[in-house]
Coordinates of C-alpha atoms and ligand atoms in Angstrom, one line a residue:
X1 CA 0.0 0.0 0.0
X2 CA 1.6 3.3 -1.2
X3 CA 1.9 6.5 0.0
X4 CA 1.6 8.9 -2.8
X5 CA 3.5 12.3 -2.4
X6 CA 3.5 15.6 -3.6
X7 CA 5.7 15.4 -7.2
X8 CA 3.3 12.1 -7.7
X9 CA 0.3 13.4 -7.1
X10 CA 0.3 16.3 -9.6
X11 CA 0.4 12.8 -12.2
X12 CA -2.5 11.6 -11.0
X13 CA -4.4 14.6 -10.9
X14 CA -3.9 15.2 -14.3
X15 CA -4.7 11.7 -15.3
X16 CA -7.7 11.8 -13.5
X17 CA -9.0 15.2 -14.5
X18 CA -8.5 13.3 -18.1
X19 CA -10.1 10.4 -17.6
X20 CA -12.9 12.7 -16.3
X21 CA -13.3 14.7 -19.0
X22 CA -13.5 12.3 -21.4
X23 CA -16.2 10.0 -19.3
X24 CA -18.0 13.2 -19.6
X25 CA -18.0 13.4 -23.0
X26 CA -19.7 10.1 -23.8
X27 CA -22.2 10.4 -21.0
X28 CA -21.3 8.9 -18.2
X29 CA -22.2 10.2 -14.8
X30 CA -20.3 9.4 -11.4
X31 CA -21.8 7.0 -9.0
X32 CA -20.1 6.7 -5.2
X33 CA -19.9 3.9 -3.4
X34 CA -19.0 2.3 -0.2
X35 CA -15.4 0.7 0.3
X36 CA -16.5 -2.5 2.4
X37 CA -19.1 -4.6 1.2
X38 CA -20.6 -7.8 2.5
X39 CA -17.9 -11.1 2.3
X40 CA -20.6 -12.8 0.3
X41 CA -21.7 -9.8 -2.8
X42 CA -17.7 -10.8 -3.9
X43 CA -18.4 -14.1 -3.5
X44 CA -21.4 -14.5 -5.6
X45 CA -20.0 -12.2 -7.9
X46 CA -16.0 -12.8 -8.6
X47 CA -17.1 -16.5 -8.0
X48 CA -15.9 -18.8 -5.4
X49 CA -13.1 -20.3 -7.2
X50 CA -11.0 -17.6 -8.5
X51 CA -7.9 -16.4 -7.1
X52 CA -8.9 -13.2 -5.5
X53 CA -11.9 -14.5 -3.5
X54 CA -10.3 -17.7 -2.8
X55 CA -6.4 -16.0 -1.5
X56 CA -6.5 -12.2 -1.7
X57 CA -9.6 -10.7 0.0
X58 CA -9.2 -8.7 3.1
X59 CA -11.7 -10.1 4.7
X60 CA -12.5 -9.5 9.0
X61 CA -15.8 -9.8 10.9
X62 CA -17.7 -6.2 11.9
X63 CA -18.8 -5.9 16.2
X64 CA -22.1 -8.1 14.8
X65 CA -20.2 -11.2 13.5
X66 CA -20.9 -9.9 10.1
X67 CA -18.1 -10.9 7.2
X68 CA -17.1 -7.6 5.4
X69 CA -14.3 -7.7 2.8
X70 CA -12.5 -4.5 1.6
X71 CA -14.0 -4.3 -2.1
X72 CA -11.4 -6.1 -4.7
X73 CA -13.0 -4.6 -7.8
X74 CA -15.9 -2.5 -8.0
X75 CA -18.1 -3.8 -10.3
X76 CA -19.8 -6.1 -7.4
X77 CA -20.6 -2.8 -5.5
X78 CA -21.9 -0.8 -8.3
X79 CA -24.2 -3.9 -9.7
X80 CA -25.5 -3.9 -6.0
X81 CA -25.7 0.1 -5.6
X82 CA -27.6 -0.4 -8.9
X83 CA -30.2 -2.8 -7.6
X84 CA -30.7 -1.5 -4.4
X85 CA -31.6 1.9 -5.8
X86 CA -33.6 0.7 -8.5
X87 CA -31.6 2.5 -11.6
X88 CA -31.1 -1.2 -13.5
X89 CA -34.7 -2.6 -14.2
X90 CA -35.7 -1.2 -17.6
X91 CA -33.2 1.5 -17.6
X92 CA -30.3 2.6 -19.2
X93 CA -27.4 3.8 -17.0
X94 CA -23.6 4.6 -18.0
X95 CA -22.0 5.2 -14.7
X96 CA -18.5 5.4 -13.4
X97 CA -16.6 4.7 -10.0
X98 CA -13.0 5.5 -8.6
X99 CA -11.1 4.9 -5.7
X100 CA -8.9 2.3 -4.2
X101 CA -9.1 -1.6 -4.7
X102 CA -7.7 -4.4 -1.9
X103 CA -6.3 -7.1 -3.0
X104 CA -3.8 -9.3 -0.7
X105 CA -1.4 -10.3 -4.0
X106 CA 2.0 -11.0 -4.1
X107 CA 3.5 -7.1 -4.3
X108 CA 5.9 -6.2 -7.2
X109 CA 6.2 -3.9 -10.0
X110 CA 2.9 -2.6 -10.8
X111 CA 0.7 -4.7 -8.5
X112 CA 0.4 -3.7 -5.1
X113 CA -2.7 -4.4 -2.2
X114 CA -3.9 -1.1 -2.1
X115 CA -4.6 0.1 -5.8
X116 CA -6.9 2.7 -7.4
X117 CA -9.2 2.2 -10.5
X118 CA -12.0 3.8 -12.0
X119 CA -14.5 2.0 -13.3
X120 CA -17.0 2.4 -16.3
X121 CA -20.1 0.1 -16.2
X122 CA -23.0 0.2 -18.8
X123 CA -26.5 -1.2 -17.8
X124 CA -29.8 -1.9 -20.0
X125 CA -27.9 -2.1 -23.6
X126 CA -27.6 -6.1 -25.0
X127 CA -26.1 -4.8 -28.4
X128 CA -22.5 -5.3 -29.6
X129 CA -22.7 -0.8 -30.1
X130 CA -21.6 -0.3 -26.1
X131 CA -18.9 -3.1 -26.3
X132 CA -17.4 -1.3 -28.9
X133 CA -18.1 2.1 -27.4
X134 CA -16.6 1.0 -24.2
X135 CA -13.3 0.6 -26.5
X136 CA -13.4 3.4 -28.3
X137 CA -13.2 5.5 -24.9
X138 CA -10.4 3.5 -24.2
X139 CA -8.8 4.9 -27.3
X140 CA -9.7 8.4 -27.3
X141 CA -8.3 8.3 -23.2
X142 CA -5.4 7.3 -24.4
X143 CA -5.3 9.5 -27.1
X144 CA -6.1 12.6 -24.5
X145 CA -3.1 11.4 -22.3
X146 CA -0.9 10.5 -25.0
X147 CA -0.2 6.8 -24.5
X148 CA 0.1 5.5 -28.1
X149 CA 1.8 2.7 -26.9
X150 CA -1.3 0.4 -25.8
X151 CA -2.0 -2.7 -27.4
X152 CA -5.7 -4.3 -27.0
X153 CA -6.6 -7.9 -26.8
X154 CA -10.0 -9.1 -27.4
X155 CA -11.9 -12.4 -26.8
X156 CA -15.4 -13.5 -26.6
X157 CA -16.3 -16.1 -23.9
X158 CA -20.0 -16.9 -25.2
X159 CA -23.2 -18.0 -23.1
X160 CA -22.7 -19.3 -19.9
X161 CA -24.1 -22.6 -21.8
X162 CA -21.8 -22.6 -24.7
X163 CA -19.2 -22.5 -22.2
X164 CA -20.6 -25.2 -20.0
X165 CA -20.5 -27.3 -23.6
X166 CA -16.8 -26.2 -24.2
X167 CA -15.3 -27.0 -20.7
X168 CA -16.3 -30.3 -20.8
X169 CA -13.9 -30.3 -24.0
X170 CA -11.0 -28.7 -22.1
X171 CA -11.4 -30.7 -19.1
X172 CA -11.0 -34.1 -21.6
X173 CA -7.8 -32.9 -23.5
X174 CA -6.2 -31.4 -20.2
X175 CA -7.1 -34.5 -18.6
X176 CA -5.4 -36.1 -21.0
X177 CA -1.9 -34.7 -20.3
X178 CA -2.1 -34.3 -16.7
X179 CA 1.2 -35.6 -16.4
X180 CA 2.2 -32.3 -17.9
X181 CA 0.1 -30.2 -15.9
X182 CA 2.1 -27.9 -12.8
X183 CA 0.4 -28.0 -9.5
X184 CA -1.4 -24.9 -9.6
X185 CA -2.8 -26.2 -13.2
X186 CA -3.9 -29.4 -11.4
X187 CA -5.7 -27.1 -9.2
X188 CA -7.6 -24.6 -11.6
X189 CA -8.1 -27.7 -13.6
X190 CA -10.3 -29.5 -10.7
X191 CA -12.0 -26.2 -9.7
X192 CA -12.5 -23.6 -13.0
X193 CA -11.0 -25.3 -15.7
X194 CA -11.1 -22.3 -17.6
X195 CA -8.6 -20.1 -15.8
X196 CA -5.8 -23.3 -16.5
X197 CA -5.9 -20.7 -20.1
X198 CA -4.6 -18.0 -17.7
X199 CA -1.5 -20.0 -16.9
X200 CA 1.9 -17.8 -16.7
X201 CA 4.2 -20.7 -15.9
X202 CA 6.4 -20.6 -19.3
X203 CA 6.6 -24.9 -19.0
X204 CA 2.7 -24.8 -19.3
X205 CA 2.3 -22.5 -22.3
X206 CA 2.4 -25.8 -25.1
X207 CA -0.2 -27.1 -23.3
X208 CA -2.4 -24.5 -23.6
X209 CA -1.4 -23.7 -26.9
X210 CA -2.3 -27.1 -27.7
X211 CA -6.0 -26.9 -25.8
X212 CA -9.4 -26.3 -28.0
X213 CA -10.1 -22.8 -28.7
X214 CA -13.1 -20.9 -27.2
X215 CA -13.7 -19.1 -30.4
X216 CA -14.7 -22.8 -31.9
X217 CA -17.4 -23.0 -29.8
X218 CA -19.4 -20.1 -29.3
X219 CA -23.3 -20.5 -29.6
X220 CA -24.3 -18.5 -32.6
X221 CA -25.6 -15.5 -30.9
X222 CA -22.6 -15.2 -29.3
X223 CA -20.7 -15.2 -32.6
X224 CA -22.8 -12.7 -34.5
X225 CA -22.5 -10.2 -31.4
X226 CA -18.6 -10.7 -31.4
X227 CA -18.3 -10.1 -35.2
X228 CA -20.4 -7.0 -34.6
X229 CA -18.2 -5.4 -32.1
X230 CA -15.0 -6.2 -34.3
X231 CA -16.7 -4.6 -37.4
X232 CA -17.4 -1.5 -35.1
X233 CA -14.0 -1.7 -34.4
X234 CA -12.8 -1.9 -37.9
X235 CA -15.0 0.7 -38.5
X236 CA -13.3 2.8 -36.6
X237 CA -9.9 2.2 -37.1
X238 CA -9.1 0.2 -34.3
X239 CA -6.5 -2.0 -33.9
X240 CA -6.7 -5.4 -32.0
X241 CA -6.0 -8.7 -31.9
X242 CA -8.0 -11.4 -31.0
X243 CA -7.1 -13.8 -27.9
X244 CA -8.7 -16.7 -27.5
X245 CA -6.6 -17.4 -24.1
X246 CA -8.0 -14.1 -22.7
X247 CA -10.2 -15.4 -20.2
X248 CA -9.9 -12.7 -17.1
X249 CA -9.9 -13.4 -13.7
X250 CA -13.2 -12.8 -12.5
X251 CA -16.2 -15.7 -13.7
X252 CA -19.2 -12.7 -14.1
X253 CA -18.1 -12.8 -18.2
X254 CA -20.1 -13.3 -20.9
X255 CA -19.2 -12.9 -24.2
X256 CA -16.8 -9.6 -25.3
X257 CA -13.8 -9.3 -23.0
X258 CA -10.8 -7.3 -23.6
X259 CA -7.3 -6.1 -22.1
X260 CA -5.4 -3.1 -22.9
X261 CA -1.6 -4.0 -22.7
X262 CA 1.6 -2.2 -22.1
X263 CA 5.1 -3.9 -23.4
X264 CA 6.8 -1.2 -20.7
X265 CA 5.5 -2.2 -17.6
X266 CA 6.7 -5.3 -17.4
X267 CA 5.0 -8.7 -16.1
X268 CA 1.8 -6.7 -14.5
X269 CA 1.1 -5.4 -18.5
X270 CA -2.2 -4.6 -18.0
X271 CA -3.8 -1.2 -17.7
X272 CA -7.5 -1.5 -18.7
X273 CA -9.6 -4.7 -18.8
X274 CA -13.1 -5.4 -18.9
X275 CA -16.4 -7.2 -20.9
X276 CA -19.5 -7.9 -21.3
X277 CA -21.5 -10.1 -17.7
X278 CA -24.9 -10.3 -18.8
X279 CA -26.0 -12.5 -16.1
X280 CA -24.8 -10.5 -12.8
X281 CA -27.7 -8.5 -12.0
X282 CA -29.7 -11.2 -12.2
X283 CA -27.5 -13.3 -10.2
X284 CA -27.0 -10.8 -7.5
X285 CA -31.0 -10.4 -7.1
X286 CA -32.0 -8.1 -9.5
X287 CA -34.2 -8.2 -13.0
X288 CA -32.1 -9.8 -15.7
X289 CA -30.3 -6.8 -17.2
X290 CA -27.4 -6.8 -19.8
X291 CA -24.3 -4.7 -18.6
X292 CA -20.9 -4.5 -19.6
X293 CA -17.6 -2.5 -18.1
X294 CA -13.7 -2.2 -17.8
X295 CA -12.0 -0.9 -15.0
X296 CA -8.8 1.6 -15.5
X297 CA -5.5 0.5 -13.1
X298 CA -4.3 4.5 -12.3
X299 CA -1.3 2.9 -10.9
X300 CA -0.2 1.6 -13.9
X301 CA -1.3 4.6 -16.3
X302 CA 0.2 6.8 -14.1
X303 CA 3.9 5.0 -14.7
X304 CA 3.1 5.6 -18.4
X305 CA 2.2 9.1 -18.5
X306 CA 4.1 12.2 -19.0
X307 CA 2.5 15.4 -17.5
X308 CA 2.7 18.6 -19.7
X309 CA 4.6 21.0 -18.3
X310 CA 1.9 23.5 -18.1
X311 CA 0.0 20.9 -16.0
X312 CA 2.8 20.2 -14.2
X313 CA 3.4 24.0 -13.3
X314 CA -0.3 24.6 -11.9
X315 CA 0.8 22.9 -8.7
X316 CA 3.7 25.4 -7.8
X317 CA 2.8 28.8 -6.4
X318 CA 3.7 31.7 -8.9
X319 CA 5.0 34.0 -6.4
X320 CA 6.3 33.8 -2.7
X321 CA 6.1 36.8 -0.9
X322 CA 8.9 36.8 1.3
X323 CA 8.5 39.4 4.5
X324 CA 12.0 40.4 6.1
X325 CA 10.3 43.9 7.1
X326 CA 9.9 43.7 11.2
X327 CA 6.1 44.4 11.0
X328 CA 5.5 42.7 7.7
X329 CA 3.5 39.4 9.0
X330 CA 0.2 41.3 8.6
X331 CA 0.3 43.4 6.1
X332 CA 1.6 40.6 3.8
X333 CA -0.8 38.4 4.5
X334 CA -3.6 40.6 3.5
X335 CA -1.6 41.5 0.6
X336 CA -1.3 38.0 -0.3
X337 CA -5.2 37.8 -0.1
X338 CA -5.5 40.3 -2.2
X339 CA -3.1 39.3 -4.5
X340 CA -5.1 35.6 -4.5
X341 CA -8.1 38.2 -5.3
X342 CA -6.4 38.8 -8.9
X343 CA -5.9 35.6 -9.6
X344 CA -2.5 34.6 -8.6
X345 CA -1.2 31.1 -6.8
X346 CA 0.3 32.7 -3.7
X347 CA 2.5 31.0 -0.8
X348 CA 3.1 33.8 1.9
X349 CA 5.8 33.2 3.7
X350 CA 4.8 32.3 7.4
X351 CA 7.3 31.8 10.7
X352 CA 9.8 34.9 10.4
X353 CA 13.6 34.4 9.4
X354 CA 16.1 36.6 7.6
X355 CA 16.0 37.5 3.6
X356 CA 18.3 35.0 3.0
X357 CA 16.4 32.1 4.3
X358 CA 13.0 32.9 3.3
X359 CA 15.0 33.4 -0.7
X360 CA 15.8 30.0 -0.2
X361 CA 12.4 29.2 0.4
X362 CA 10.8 31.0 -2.3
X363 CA 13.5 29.3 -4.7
X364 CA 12.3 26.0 -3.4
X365 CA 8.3 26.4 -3.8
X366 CA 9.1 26.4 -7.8
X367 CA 7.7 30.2 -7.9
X368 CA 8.6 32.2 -10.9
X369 CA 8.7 35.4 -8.6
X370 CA 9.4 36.5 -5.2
X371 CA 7.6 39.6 -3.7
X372 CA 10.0 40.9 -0.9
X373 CA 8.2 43.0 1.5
X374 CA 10.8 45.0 3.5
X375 CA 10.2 48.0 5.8
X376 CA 11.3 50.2 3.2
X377 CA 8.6 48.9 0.9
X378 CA 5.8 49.0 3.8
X379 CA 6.5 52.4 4.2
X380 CA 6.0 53.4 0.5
X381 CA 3.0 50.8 0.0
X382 CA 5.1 49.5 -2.5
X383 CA 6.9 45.5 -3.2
X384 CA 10.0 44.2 -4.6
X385 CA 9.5 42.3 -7.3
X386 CA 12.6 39.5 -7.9
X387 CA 12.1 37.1 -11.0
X388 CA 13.9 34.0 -9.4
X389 CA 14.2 32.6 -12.9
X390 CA 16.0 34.7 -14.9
X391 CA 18.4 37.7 -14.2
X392 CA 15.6 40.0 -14.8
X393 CA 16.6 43.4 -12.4
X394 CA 14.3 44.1 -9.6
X395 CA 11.1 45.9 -10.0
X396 CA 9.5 48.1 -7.4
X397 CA 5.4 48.3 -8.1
X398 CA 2.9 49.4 -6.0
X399 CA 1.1 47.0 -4.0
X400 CA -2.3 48.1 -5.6
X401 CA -0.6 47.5 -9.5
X402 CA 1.1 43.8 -8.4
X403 CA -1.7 41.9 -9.0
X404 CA -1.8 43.3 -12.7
X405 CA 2.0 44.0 -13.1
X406 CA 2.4 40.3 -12.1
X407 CA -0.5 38.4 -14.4
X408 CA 1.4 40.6 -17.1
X409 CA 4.9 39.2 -16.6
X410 CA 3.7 36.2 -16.5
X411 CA 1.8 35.9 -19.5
X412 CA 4.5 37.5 -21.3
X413 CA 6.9 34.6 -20.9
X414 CA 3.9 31.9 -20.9
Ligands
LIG1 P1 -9.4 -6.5 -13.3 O1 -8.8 -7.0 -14.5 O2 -9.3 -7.4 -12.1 O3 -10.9 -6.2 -13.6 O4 -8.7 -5.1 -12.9 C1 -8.7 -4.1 -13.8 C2 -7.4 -3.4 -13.8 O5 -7.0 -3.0 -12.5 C3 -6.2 -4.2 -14.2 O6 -6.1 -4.3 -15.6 C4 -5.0 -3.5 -13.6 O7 -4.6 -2.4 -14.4 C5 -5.6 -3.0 -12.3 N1 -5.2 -3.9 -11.2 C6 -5.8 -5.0 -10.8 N2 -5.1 -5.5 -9.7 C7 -4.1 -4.7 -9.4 C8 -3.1 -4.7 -8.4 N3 -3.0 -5.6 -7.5 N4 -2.3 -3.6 -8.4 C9 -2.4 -2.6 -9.3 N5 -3.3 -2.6 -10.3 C10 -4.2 -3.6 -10.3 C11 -11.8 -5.7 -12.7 O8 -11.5 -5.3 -11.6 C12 -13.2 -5.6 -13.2 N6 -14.1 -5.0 -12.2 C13 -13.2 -4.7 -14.5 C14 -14.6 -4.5 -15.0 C15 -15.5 -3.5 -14.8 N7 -15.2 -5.4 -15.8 C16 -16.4 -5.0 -16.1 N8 -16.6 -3.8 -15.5

């Protein structure tokens, strides 16, 4: 679990303000929800056999002997919020989440136990349009925070029934070279077959190069819908390539899913995953509804992303106004407010000290100016103006001109 500081934050302010804007533009409107959930919403959900319920929930009983779990993912929570407050049955809702994730991995490079998304679920639209919208967000977000780097990977996973039809398949050819199957294979393959696809262990990839191909057996719906997204796609000018390993970590899938992947980040590659889970409202309660989703990792984007340096500059103060003059304290701080009154990021310097150290200071809160307010300039109802940045000479303006003399300066070398 990180601590993110000052320098970083700037990053993900920017991404997020981006990832905002362009939400915004397709029509999605934020939804807020609770961080803890009930143990058994990510059961019924994830599914019981998948790696996060069954190893990396943080799970703890409440004073009542209630099981709560620190949410994993979101899109448990939202289909819930969604229910509960009646916005699913018969409606159509495009609503997004953020905030931080739990999950009790193995830390390294990219994956850690306290993480951030922001998720993007669609409700009430069964068409293969929204799949395809979903991924054209994706690309105009990256677009907007120039990542060109992404690559996306797309599968579809069918009916619930066409798989049920397929894993019998898988489960008879791995079955058939079990001797060749790791441990943790051996596992999946007694449990959810499926996610023995998801193998990383190099020594297992013939095998499941080797195993029957989801894509072979999709029900006929299920195939027309696909096709339909990837001619949107196409349409667009899209690039993907199909997968027909991809088969996610969480079992609430139906058909389309999809991964957005970065060759720079190393073995945790992904930024941006998500499909289609048709079934889940029902399953958790609700009136069947169609909904499909990805969830952004910030973490992750954040490591790719460049901030401009305009952005980048919004977080420094564009003056300090220093106060060596004995009486200063006062009068610069209502001169600071009134400076803030024109417009201008202000840091007034607080807690006394000579010139010399509060210079320092002013050097080292990345303003372009300092304002020194010495008794000589208190007297005249004036301010020293030093440009820290270049060798500019000092200016004396009067304190009722600075606001103006200042915006002035600065848009002159902006
Ligand atoms: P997910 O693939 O589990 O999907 O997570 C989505 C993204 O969250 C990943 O691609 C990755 O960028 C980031 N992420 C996941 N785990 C970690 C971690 N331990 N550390 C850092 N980043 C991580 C979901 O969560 C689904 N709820 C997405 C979705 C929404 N599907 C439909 N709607």
């Amino acid at each position: 679990m990180n601590d993110l500081l000052p320098g970083a934050v700037e990053r993900w302010q920017h991404l997020e303000a981006t990832v905002h804007r362009v939400l915004a533009a397709y029509g999605y409107r934020e939804i807020r929800l609770p961080i803890v959930e009930k143990t058994e919403l990510f059961a019924r959900s994830i599914g019981t056999h998948t790696d996060i319920v069954e190893k990396e929930m943080y799970t703890f009983e409440d004073r009542n002997h209630e099981s709560l779990t620190l949410r994993p993912e979101g899109t448990a929570g939202c289909v819930r919020a969604g229910i509960e407050n009646g916005l699913l049955h018969n409606q159509v809702q495009r609503l997004w989440y953020g905030g931080p994730m739990f999950r009790h991995e193995r830390p390294q490079k990219g994956r850690y136990r306290q993480f951030h998304q922001i998720g993007v679920e669609a409700f009430g639209m069964e068409g293969p349009d929204v799949d395809a919208e979903l991924i054209l967000m994706n690309a105009r977000l990256w677009r907007a925070l120039g990542i060109d780097e992404l690559v996306l990977q797309l599968n579809s996973l069918g009916t619930p029934q066409a798989r049920a039809a397929y894993r019998e398949q898988l489960v008879r050819y791995l079955e058939s070279r079990r001797d060749e199957l790791d441990e943790d294979s051996r596992q999946r393959l007694a449990k959810n077959p499926l996610r023995v696809l998801d193998g990383k262990n190099p020594a297992m990839q013939e095998v499941i190069a080797g195993a029957p191909s989801l894509l072979d057996h999709l029900d006929e719906a299920s195939r027309r819908h696909f096709e339909g997204v990837r001619a949107t796609l196409d349409a667009a000018g899209v690039r993907y390539a199909i997968n027909p390993r991809l088969v996610r970590g969480l079992d609430y899938y139906t058909r389309t899913v999809f991964e957005w992947t970065s060759e720079r980040l190393g073995a945790q590659s992904a930024v941006c995953a998500g499909g289609r889970y048709d079934g889940l409202v029902e399953q958790l309660g609700g009136k069947s509804a169609p909904a499909a989703g990805f969830a952004l990792g910030l973490e992750r984007l954040a490591e790719l992303l460049s901030v401009p340096a305009a952005v980048a500059a919004e977080a420094s103060p564009q003056v300090y106004l220093a106060l060596p003059g004995s009486d200063a304290e006062r009068p610069g701080l209502l001169l600071a407010e009134r400076l803030r009154d024109g417009g201008l990021r202000v840091e007034c310097h607080c807690g006394g000290g000579g010139l010399k150290a509060q210079l320092k200071r002013a050097d080292r809160s990345g303003a372009r100016f300092a304002l020194l307010l010495g008794d000589e300039e208190l007297a005249k109802h004036c301010v020293a103006v030093k440009d820290l940045r270049t060798d500019a000479p000092q200016h004396l303006v009067a304190q009722d001109a600075a606001a103006d003399y200042l915006k002035q300066r600065l848009s002159a070398s902006a």
